[in-house]
Coordinates of C-alpha atoms in Angstrom, one line a residue:
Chain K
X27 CA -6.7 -21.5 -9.1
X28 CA -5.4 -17.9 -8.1
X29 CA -7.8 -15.6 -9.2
X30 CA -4.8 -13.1 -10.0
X31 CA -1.5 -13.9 -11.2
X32 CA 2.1 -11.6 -10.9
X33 CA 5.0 -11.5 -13.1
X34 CA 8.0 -11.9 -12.8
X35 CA 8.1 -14.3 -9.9
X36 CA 11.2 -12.4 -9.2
X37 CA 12.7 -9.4 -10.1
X38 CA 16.2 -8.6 -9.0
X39 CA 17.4 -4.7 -9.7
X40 CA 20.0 -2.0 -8.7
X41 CA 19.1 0.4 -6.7
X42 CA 17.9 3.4 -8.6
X43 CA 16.0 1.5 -11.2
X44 CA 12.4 1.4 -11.9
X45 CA 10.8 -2.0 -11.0
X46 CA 7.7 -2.7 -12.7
X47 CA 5.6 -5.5 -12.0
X48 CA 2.2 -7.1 -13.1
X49 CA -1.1 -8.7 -12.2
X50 CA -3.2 -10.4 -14.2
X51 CA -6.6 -11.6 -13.1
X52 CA -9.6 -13.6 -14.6
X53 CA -13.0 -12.6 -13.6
X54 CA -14.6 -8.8 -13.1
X55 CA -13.8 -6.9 -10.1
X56 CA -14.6 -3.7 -8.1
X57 CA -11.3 -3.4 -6.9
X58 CA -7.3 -4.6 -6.8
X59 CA -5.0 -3.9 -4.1
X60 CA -1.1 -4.6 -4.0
X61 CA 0.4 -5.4 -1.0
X62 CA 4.0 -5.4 0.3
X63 CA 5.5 -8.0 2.3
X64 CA 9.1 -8.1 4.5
X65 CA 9.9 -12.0 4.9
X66 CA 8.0 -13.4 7.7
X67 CA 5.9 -10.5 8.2
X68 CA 2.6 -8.9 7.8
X69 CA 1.1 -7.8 5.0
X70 CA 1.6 -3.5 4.0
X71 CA -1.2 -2.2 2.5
X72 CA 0.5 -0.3 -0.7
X73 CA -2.4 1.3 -2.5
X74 CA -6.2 0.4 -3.9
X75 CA -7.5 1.3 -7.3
X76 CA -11.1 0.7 -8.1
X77 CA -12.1 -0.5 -11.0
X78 CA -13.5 2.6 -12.6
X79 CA -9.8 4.4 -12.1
X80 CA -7.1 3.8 -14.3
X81 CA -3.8 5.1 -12.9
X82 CA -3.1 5.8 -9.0
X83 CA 0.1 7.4 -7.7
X84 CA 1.3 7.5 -4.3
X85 CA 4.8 8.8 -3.4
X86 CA 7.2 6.5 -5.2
X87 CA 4.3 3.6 -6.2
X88 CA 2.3 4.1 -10.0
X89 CA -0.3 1.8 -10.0
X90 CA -2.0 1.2 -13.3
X91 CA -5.4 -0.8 -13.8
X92 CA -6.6 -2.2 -17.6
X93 CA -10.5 -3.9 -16.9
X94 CA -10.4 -4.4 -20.7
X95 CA -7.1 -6.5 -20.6
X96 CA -7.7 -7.8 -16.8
X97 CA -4.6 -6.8 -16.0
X98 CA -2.9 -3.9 -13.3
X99 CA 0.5 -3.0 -13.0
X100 CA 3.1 -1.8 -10.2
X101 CA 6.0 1.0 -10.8
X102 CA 8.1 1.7 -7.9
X103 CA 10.6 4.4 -9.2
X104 CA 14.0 5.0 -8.1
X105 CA 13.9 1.8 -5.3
X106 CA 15.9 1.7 -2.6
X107 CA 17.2 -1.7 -0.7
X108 CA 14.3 -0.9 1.8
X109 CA 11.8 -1.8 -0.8
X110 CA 13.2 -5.4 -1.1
X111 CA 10.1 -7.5 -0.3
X112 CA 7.1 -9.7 -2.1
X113 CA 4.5 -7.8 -3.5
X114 CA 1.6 -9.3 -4.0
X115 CA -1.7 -8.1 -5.9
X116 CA -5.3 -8.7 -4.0
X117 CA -8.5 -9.1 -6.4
X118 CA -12.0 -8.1 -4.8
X119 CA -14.5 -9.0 -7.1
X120 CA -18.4 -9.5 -6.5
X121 CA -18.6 -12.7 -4.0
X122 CA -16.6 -10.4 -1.7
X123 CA -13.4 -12.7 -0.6
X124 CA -10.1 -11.0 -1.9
X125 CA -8.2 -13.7 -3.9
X126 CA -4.3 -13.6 -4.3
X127 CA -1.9 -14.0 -7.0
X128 CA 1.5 -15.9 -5.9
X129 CA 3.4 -12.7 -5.5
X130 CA 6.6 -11.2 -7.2
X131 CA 10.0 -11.5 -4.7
X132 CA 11.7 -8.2 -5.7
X133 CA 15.3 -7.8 -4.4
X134 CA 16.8 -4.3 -4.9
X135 CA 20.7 -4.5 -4.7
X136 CA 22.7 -1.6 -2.8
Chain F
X30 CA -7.8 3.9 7.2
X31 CA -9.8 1.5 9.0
X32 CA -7.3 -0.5 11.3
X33 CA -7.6 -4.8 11.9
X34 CA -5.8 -6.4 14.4
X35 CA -4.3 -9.7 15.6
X36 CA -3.5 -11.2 18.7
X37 CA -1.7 -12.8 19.2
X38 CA 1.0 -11.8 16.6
X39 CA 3.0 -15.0 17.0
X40 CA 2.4 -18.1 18.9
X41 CA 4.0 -21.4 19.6
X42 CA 2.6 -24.5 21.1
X43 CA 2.9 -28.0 21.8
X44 CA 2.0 -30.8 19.2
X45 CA -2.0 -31.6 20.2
X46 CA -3.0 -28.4 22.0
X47 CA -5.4 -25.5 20.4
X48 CA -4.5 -22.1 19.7
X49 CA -6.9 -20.0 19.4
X50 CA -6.4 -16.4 17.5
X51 CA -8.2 -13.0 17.4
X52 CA -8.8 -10.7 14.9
X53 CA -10.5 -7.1 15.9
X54 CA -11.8 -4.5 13.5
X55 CA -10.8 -1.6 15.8
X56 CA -12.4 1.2 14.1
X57 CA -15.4 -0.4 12.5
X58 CA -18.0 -2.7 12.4
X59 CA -17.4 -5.8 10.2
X60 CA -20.2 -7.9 9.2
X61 CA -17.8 -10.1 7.1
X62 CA -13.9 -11.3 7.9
X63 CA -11.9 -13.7 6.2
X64 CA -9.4 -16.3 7.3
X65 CA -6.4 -16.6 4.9
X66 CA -3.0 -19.2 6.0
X67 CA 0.4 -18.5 4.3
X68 CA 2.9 -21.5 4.0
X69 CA 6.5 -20.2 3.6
X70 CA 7.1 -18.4 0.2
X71 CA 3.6 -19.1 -1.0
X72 CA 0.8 -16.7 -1.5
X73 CA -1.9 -16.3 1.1
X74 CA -5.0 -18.6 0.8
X75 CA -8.4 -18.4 2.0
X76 CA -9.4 -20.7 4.3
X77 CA -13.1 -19.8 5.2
X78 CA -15.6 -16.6 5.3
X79 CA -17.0 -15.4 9.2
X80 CA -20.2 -14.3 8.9
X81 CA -21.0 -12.3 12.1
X82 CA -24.3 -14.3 13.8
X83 CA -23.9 -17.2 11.4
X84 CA -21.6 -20.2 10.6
X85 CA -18.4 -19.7 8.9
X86 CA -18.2 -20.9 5.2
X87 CA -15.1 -23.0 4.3
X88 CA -13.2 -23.3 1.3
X89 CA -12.8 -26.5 -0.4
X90 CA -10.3 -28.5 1.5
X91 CA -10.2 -27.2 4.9
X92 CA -11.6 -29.4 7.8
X93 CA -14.6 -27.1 10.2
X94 CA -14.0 -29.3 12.6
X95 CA -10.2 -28.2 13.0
X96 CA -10.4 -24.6 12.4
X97 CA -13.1 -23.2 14.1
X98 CA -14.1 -19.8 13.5
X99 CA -16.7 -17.9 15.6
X100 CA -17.5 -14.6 14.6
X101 CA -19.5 -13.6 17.8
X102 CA -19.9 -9.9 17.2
X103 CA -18.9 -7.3 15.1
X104 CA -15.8 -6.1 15.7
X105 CA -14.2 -9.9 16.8
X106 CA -13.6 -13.0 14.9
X107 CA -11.5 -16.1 16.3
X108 CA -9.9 -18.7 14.6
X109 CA -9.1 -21.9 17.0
X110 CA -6.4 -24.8 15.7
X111 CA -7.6 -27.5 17.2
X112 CA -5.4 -30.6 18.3
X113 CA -2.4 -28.5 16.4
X114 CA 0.2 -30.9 14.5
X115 CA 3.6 -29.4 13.3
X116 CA 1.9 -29.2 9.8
X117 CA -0.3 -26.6 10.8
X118 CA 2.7 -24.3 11.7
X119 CA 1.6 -21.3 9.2
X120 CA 1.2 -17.6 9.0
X121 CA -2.4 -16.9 9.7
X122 CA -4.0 -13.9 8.7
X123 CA -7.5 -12.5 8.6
X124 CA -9.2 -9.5 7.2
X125 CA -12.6 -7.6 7.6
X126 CA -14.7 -5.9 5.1
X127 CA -16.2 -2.7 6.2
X128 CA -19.8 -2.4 4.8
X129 CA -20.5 1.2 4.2
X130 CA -17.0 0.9 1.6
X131 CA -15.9 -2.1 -1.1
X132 CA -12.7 -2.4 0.6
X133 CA -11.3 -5.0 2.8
X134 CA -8.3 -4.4 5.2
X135 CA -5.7 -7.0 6.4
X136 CA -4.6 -7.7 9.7
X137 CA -0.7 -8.0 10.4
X138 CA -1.0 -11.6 10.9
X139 CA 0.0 -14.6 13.7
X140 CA 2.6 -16.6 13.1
X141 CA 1.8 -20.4 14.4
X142 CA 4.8 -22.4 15.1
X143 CA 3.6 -26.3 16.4
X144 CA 6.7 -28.3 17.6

């Protein structure tokens, strides 16, 4: 199985609003990544946080990581329709291979 | 931010034929890259580990013998589709792990369509 999981498996929002969305994972890490993803498209590196960090900003994008709960979570603030896309956390734990969760499909309405 | 590459970024071939598909870590040396495939509206999998010099490790469930992998230096790996069936029409991409850092970084991916 996945070694992380997202929720919601969708999220649909106004533009404006906050979407948050989460990542949970089952074994130790060094490091989770979220990625972004336009339909049929590459993957958009969003933002890293290592295992010893807690909380990552970067413009619009708060990334927080719990190792004690095994869990990391995505705010983007104030979205936009351009933000519309499946995000997707990455877990890189000790064997080195990244393992993926099944994504959240966020659509923010205009 | 170290940069990965694909070539080519989509392809589409004939039922039976190979396709072969690059990946390049343009900026640094990567002793280690990953093959992931991505079925419509599913997350990405990993297919198998590219060991630069050595044989490719599979994950359970993927046949060698149809996706080959070579990994013949350090900045290229190549992923052939061998005898391609409409099945195997995917998203395909791969990433590389830079040693001196933890990190790994994602290529854009090749889209495979077989007819």
């Amino acid at each position: 199985s996945q070694q992380g999981e997202e929720d919601p498996q969708a999220l649909s929002i106004q533009e404006g609003e906050n979407a948050t969305m989460n990542c949970s994972y089952k074994t130790s890490i060094n490091n989770l990544q979220w990625y972004r993803q336009n339909s049929g498209r590459g993957l958009v590196h969003l933002i890293l946080i290592r295992s010893n960090e807690r909380e990552k900003h970067s413009g619009r994008l708060r990334v927080t990581l719990d190792t004690s709960k095994k869990s990391s979570s995505l705010l983007i603030t104030a979205s936009r329709a351009a933000d519309t896309a499946s995000y997707f956390c990455a877990t890189d734990a000790n064997a080195g291979k990244s393992t993926f969760g099944d994504g959240t499909t966020l659509t923010v309405k205009p | 931010g170290a940069v990965v590459s694909q070539h080519p970024s989509w392809v589409i071939c004939k039922s039976g034929t190979s396709v072969k598909i690059e990946c390049r870590s343009l900026d640094f040396q990567a002793t280690t890259m990953f093959w992931y495939r991505q079925f419509p509206k599913q997350s990405l999998m990993l297919m198998a580990t590219s060991n630069e010099g050595s044989k490719a490790t599979y994950e359970q469930g993927v046949e060698k013998d149809k996706f080959l992998i070579n990994h013949a230096s350090l900045t290229l790996s190549t992923l052939t589709v061998t005898s391609a069936h409409p099945e195997d029409s995917s998203f395909y991409i791969c990433s590389a792990r830079q040693p001196d850092y933890n990190e790994q970084f994602f290529g854009p991916g090749t889209r495979l369509t077989v007819l």
